[in-house]
Coordinates of N, CA and C in Angstrom, one line a residue:
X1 N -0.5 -54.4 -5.4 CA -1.9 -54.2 -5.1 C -2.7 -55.1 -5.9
X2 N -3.4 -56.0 -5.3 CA -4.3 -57.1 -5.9 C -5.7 -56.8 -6.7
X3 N -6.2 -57.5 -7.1 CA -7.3 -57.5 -7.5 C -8.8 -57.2 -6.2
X4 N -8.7 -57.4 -5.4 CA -9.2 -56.8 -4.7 C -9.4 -55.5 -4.1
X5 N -8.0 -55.4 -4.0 CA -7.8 -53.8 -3.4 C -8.5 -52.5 -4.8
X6 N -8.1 -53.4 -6.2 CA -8.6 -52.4 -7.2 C -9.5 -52.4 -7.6
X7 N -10.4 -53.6 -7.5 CA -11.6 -53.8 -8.5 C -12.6 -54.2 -7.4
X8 N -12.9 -54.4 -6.1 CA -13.9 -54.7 -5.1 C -13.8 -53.8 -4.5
X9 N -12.6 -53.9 -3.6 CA -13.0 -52.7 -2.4 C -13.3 -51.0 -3.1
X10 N -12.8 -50.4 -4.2 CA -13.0 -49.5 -4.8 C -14.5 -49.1 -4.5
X11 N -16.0 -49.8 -4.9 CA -17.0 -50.0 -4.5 C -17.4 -50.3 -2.7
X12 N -16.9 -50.8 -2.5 CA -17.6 -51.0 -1.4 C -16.9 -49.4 -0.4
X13 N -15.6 -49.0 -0.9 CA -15.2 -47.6 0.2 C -15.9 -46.2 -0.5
X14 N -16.6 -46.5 -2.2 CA -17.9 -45.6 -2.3 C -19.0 -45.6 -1.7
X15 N -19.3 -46.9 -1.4 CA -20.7 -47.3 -0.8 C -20.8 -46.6 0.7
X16 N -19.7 -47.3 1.4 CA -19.8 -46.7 2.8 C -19.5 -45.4 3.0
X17 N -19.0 -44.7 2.2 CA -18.6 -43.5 2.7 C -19.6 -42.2 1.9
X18 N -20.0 -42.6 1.3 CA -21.5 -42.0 0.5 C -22.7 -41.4 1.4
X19 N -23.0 -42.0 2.4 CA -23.9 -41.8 3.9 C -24.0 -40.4 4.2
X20 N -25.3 -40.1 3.8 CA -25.7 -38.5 4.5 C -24.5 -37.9 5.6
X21 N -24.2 -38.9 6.7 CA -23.7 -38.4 8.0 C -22.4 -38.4 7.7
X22 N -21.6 -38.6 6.4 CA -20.4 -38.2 6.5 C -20.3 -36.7 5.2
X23 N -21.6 -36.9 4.5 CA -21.3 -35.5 3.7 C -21.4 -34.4 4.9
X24 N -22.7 -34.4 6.3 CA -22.3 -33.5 6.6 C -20.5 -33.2 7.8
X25 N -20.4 -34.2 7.8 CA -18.7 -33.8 8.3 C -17.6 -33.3 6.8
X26 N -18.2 -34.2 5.7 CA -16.8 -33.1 4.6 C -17.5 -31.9 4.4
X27 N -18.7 -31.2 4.6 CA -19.0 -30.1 4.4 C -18.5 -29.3 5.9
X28 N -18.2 -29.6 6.8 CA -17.7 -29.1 7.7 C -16.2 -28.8 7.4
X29 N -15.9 -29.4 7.6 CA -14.3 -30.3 7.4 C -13.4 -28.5 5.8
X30 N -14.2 -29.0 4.7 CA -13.9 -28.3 3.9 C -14.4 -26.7 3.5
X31 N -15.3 -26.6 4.5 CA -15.8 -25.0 4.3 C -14.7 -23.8 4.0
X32 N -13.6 -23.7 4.9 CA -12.8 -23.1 5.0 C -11.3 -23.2 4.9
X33 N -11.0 -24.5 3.1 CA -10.2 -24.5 2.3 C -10.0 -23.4 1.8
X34 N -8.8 -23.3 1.7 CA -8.3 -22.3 0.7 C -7.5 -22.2 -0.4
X35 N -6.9 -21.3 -1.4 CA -5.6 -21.3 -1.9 C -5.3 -22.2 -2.3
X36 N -3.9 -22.6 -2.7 CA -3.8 -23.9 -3.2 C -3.5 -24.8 -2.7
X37 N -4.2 -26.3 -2.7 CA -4.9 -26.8 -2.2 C -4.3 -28.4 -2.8
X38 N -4.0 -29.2 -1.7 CA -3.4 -30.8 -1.7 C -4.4 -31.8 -1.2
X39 N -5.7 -32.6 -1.7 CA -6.2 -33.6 -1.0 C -5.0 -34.9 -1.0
X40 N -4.7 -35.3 0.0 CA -4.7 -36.7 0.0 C -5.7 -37.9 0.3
X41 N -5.6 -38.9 -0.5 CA -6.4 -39.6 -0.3 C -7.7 -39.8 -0.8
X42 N -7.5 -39.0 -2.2 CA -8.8 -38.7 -2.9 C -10.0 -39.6 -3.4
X43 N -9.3 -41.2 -3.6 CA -10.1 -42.3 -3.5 C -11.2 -42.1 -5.0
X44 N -12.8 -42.0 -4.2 CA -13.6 -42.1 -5.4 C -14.0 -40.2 -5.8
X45 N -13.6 -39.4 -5.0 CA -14.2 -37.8 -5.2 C -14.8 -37.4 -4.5
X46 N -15.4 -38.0 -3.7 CA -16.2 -37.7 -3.0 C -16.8 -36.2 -2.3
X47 N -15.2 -36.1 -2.1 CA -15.1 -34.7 -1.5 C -15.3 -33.5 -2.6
X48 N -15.3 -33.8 -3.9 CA -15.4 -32.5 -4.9 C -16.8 -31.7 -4.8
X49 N -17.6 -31.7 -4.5 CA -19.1 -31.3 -4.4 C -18.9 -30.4 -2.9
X50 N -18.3 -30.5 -2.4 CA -18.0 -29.8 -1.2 C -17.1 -28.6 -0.7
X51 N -16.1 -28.4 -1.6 CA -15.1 -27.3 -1.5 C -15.5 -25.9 -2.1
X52 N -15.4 -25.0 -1.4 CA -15.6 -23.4 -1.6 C -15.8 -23.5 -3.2
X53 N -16.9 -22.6 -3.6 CA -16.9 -22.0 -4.9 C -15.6 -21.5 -5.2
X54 N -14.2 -20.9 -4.5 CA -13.7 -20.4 -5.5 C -12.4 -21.0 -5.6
X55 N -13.0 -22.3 -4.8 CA -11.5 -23.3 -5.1 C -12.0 -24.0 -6.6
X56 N -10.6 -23.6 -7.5 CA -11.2 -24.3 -9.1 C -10.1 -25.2 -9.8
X57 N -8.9 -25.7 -8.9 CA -7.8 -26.3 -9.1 C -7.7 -26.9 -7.7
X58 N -7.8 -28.5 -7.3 CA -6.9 -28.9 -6.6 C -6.0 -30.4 -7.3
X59 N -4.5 -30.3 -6.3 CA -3.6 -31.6 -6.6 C -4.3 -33.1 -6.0
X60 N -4.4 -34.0 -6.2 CA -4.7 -35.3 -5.3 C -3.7 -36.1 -5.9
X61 N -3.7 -36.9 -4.6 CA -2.6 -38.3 -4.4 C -3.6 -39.6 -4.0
X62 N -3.4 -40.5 -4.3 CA -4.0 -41.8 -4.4 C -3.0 -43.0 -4.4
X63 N -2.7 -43.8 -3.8 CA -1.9 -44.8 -4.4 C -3.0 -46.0 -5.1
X64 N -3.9 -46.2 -5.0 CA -5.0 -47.1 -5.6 C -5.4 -46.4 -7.1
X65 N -5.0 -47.3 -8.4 CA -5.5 -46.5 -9.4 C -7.4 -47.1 -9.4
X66 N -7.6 -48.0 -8.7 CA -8.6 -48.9 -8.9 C -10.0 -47.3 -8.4
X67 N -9.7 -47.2 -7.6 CA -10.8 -45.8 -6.7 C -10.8 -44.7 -7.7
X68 N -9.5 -44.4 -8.1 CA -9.3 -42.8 -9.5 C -10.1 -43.3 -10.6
X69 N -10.7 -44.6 -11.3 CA -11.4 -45.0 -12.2 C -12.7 -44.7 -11.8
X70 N -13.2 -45.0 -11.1 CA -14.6 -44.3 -10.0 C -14.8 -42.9 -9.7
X71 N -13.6 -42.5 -9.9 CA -13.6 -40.8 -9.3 C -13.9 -40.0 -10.5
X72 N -13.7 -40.5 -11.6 CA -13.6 -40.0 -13.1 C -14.9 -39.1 -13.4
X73 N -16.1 -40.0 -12.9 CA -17.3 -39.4 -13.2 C -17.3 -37.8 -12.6
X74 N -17.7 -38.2 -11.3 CA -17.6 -37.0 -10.4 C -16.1 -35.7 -10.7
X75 N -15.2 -36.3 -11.1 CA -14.2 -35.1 -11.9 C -14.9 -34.4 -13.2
X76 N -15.8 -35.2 -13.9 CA -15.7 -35.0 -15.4 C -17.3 -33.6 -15.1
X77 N -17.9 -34.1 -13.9 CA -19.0 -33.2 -13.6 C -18.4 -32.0 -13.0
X78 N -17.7 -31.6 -12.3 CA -16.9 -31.5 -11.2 C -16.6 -29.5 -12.1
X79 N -16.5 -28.4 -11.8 CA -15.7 -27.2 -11.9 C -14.7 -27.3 -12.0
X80 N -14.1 -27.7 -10.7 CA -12.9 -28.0 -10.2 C -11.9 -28.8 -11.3
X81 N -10.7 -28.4 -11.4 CA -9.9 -28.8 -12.1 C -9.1 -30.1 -11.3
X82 N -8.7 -31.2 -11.9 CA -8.2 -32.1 -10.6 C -7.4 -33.1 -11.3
X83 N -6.2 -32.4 -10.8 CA -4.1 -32.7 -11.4 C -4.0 -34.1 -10.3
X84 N -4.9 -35.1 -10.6 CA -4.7 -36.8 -9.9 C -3.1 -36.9 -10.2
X85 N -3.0 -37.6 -8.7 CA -1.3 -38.3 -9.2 C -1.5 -40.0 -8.6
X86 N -1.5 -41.1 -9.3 CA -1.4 -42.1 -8.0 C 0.1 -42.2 -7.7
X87 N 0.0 -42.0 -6.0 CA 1.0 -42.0 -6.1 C 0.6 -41.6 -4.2
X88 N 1.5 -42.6 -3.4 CA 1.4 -42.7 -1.8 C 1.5 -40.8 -1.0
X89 N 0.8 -41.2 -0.1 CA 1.1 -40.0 0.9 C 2.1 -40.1 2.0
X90 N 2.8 -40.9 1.7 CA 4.2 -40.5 2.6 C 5.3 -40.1 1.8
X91 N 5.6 -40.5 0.6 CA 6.4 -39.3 -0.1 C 5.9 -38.7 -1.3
X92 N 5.4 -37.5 -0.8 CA 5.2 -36.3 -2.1 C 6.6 -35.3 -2.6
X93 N 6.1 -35.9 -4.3 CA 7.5 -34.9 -5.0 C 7.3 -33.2 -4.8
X94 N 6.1 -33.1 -4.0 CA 5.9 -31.4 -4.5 C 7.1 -31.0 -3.6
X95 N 7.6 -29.5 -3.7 CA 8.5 -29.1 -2.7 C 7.9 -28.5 -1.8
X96 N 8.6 -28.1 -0.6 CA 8.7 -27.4 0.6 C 7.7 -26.5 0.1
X97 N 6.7 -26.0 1.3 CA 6.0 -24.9 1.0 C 5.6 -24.5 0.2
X98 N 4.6 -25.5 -0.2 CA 3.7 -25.0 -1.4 C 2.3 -25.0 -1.4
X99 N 1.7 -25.5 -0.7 CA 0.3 -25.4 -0.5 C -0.4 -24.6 1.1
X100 N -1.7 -24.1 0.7 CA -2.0 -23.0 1.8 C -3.0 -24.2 2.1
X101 N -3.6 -25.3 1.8 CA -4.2 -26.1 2.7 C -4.0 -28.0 2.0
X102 N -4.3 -28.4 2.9 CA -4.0 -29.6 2.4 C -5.3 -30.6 3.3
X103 N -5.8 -31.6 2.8 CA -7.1 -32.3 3.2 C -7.3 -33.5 3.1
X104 N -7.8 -34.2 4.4 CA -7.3 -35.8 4.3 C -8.6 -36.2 4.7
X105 N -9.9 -36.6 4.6 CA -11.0 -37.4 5.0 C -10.5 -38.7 4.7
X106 N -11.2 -39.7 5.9 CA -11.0 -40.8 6.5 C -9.7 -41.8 5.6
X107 N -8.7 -41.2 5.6 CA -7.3 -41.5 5.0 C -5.8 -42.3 5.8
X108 N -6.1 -41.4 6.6 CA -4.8 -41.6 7.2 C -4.9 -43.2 8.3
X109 N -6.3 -44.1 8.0 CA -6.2 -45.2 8.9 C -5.3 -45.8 8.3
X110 N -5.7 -45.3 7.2 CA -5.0 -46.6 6.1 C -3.8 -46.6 5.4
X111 N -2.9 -45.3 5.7 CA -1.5 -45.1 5.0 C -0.4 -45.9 6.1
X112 N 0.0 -46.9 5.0 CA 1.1 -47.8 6.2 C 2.3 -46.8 7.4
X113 N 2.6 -46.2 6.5 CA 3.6 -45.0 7.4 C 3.0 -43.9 7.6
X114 N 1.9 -43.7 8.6 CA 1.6 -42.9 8.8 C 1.8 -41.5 9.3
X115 N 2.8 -41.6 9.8 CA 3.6 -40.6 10.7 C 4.3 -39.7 9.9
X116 N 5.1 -40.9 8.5 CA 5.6 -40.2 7.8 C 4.9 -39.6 6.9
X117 N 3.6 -40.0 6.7 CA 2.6 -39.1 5.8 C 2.2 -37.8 6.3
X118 N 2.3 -37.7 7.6 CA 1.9 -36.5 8.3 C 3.3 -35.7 8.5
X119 N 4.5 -36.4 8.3 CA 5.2 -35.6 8.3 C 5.1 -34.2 6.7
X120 N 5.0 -35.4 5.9 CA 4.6 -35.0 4.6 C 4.0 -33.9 4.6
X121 N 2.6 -34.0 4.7 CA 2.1 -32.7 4.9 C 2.2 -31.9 5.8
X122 N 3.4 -31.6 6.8 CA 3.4 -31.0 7.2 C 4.7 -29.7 6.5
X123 N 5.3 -30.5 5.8 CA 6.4 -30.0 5.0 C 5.9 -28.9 3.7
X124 N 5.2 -29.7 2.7 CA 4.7 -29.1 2.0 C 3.9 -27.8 2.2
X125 N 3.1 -27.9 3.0 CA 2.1 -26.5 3.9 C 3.3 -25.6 3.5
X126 N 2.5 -24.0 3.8 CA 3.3 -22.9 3.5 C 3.4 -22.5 4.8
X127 N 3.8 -22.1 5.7 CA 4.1 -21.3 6.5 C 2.4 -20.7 7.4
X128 N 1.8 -21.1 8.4 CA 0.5 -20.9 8.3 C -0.2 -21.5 7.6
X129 N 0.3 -22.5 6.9 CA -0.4 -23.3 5.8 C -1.3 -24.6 7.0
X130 N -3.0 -24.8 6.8 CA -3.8 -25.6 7.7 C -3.8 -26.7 6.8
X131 N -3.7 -27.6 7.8 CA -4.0 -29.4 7.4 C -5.5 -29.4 7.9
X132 N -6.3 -29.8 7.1 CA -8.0 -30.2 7.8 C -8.2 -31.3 7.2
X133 N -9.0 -31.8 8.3 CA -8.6 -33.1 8.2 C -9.7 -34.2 9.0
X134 N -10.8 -35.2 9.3 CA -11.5 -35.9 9.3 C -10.8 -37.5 9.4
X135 N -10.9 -38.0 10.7 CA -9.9 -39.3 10.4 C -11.3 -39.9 11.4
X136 N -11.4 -41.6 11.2 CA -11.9 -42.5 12.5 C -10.1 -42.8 13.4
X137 N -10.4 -43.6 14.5 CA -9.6 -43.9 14.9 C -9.8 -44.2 16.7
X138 N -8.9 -44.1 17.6 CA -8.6 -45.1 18.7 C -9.8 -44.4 19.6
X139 N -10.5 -44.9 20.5 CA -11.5 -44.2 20.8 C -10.8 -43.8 22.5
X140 N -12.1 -43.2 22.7 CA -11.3 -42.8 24.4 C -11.8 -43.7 25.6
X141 N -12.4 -44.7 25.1 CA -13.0 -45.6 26.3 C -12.0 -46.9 26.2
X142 N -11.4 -47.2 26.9 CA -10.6 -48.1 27.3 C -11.5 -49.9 27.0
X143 N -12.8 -49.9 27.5 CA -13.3 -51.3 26.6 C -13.5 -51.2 25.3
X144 N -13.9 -50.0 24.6 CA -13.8 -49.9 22.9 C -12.2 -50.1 22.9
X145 N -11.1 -49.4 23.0 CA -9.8 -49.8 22.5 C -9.6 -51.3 22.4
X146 N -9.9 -51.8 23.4 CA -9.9 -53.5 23.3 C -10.2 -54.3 22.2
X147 N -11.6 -53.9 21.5 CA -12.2 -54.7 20.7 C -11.5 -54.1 19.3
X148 N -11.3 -52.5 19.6 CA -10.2 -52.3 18.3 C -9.0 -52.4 17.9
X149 N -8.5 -52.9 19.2 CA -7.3 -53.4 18.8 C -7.5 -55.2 18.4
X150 N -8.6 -55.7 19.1 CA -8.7 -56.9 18.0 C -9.0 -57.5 16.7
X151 N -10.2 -56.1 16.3 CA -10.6 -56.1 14.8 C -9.9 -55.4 14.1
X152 N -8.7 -54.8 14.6 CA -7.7 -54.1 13.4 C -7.3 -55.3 12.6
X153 N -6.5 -56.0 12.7 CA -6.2 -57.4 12.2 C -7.0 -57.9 10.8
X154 N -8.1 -57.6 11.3 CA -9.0 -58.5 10.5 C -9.8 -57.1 9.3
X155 N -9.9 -56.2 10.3 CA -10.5 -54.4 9.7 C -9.7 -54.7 8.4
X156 N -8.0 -54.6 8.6 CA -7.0 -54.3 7.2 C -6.7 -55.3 6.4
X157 N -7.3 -56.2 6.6 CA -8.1 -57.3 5.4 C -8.9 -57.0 4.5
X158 N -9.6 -56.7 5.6 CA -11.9 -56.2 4.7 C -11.5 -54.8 4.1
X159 N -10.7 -53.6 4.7 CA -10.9 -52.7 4.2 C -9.4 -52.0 3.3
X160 N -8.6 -52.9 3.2 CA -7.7 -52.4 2.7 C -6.6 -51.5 3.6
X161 N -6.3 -52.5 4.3 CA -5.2 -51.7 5.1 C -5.4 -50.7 6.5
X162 N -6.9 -50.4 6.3 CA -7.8 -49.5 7.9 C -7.4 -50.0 9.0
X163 N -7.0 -49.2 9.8 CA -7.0 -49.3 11.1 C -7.6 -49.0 12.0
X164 N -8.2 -49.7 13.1 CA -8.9 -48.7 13.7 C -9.3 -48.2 15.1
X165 N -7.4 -48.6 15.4 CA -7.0 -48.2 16.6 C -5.8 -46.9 16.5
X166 N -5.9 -45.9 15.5 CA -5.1 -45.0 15.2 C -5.0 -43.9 16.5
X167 N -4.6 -43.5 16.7 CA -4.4 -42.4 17.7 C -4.4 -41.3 17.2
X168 N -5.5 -40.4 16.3 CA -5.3 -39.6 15.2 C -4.8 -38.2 16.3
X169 N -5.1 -37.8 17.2 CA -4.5 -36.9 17.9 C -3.1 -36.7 18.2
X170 N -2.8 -37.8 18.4 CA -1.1 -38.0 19.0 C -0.4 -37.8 17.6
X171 N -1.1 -38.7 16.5 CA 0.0 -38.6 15.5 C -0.2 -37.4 15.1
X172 N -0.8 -36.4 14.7 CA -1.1 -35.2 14.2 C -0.3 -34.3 15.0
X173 N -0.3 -34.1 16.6 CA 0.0 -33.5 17.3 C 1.8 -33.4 17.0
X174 N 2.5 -34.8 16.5 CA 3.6 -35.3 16.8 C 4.5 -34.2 16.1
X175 N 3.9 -33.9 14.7 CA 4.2 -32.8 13.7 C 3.7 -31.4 13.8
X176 N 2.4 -31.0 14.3 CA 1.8 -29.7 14.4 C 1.7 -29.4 15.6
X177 N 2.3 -28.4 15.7 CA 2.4 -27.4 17.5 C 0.8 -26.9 17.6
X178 N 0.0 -26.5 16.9 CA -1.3 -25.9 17.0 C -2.5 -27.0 16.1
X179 N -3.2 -27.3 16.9 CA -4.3 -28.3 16.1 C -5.7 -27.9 17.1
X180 N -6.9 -27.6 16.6 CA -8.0 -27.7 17.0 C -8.9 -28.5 16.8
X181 N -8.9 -29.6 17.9 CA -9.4 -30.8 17.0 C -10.7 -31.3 18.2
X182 N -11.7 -31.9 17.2 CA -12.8 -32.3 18.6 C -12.9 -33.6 18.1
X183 N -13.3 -35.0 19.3 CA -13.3 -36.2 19.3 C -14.6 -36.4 19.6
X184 N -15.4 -37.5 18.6 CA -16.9 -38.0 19.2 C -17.0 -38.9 18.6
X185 N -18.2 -39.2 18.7 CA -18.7 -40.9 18.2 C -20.0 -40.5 17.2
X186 N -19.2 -41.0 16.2 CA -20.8 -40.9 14.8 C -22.2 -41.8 15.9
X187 N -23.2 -40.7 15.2 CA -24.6 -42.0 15.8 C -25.2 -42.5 15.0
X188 N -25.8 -43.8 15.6 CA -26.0 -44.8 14.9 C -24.8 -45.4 14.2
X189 N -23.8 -45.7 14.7 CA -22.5 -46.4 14.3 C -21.7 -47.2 15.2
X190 N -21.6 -48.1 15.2 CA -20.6 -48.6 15.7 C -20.0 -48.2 16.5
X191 N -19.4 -48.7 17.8 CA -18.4 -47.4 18.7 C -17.3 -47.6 18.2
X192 N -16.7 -48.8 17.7 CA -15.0 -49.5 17.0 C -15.0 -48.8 15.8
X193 N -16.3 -48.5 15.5 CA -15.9 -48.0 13.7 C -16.2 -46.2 14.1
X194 N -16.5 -45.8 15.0 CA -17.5 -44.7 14.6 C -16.8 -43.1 15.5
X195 N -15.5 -43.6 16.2 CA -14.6 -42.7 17.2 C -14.3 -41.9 15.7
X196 N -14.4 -40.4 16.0 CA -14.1 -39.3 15.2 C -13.3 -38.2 15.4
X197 N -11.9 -37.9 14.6 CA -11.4 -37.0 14.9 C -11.4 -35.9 13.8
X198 N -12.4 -34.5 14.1 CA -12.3 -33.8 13.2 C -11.9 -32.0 13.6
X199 N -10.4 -32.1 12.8 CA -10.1 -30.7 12.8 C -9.2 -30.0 11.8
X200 N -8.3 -29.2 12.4 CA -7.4 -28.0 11.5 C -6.2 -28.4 12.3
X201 N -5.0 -28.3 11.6 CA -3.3 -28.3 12.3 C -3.4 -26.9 11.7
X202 N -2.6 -26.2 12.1 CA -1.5 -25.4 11.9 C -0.1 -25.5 11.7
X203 N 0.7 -24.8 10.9 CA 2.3 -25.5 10.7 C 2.6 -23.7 10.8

């Protein structure tokens, strides 16, 4: 991981993801966490200001230490207690059935093995354990797919690996038999950047 990935883009995936219009999707997204609780993808914290009052412990995974140096502030303000690991989301050391929810905002463009990451969480979950979860990804208009499958290329340059022709439904689906998930287009955004999939798996 370069100097880039740690010391520039860190800043610029605060900046962009900071935007009124996506706190109200993690305030959606996390209303109804529960128990004990696995973010992947924790980046700069973003998400801490948002989870139920009586969640007061969660685990996060990060493979970027560059984002967890940024996250520090918002932890150190933060209730919540927060057990950082850097360390990828396609293999987690936790075991089988341990967490009653697990939470991914805009993450999974950018985990190289994605499939395997979602296998991941689907393992750890407890039994009825919910994945919620907030991803961009492949849109449903056949001329947007076009232009995203051209600027992926160039997207996981600028942003560190993002893609943004993911098929967040299919891969989700691939692992969880029950998912409630709705697809739209952020406004005022881009249509290549701005396809949205936000819901709940069941395992």
């Amino acid at each position: 991981m370069g100097f880039y990935s740690q010391k520039i883009f860190p800043y610029l995936l605060d900046w962009s993801l900071s935007d009124s219009t996506f706190s109200k999707y993690r305030q959606e997204v996390l209303a109804e966490v529960e128990g004990d609780v696995l973010e992947i993808g924790f980046g700069t914290g973003l998400n801490l200001s948002y989870y139920p009052d009586d969640i007061h412990k969660i685990i996060t995974v990060d493979n970027n230490p560059g984002v967890h140096q940024l996250a520090q502030k918002r932890i150190e303000k933060s209730s919540i207690t927060v057990d950082h690991r850097i360390l990828s989301g396609e293999n987690l050391p936790m075991a089988d059935n341990t967490f009653d929810s697990v939470v991914s905002t805009w993450t999974l463009c950018s985990i190289e093995k994605v499939e395997q990451a979602v296998k991941e969480i689907h393992r750890v979950l407890k039994p009825s354990g919910k994945f919620f979860f907030i991803e961009h990804g492949l849109s449903n208009e056949p001329s947007i797919q076009i232009w995203q499958n051209r600027l992926t290329p160039v997207q996981k340059i600028i942003a560190d690996g993002c893609h943004l022709n993911r098929n967040i439904r299919s891969i989700v689906e691939q692992q969880f038999g029950r998912v409630d998930l709705e697809e739209f287009y952020v406004d005022k955004t881009p249509k290549f950047l701005g396809y949205m999939y936000k819901g709940v798996a069941i395992k």
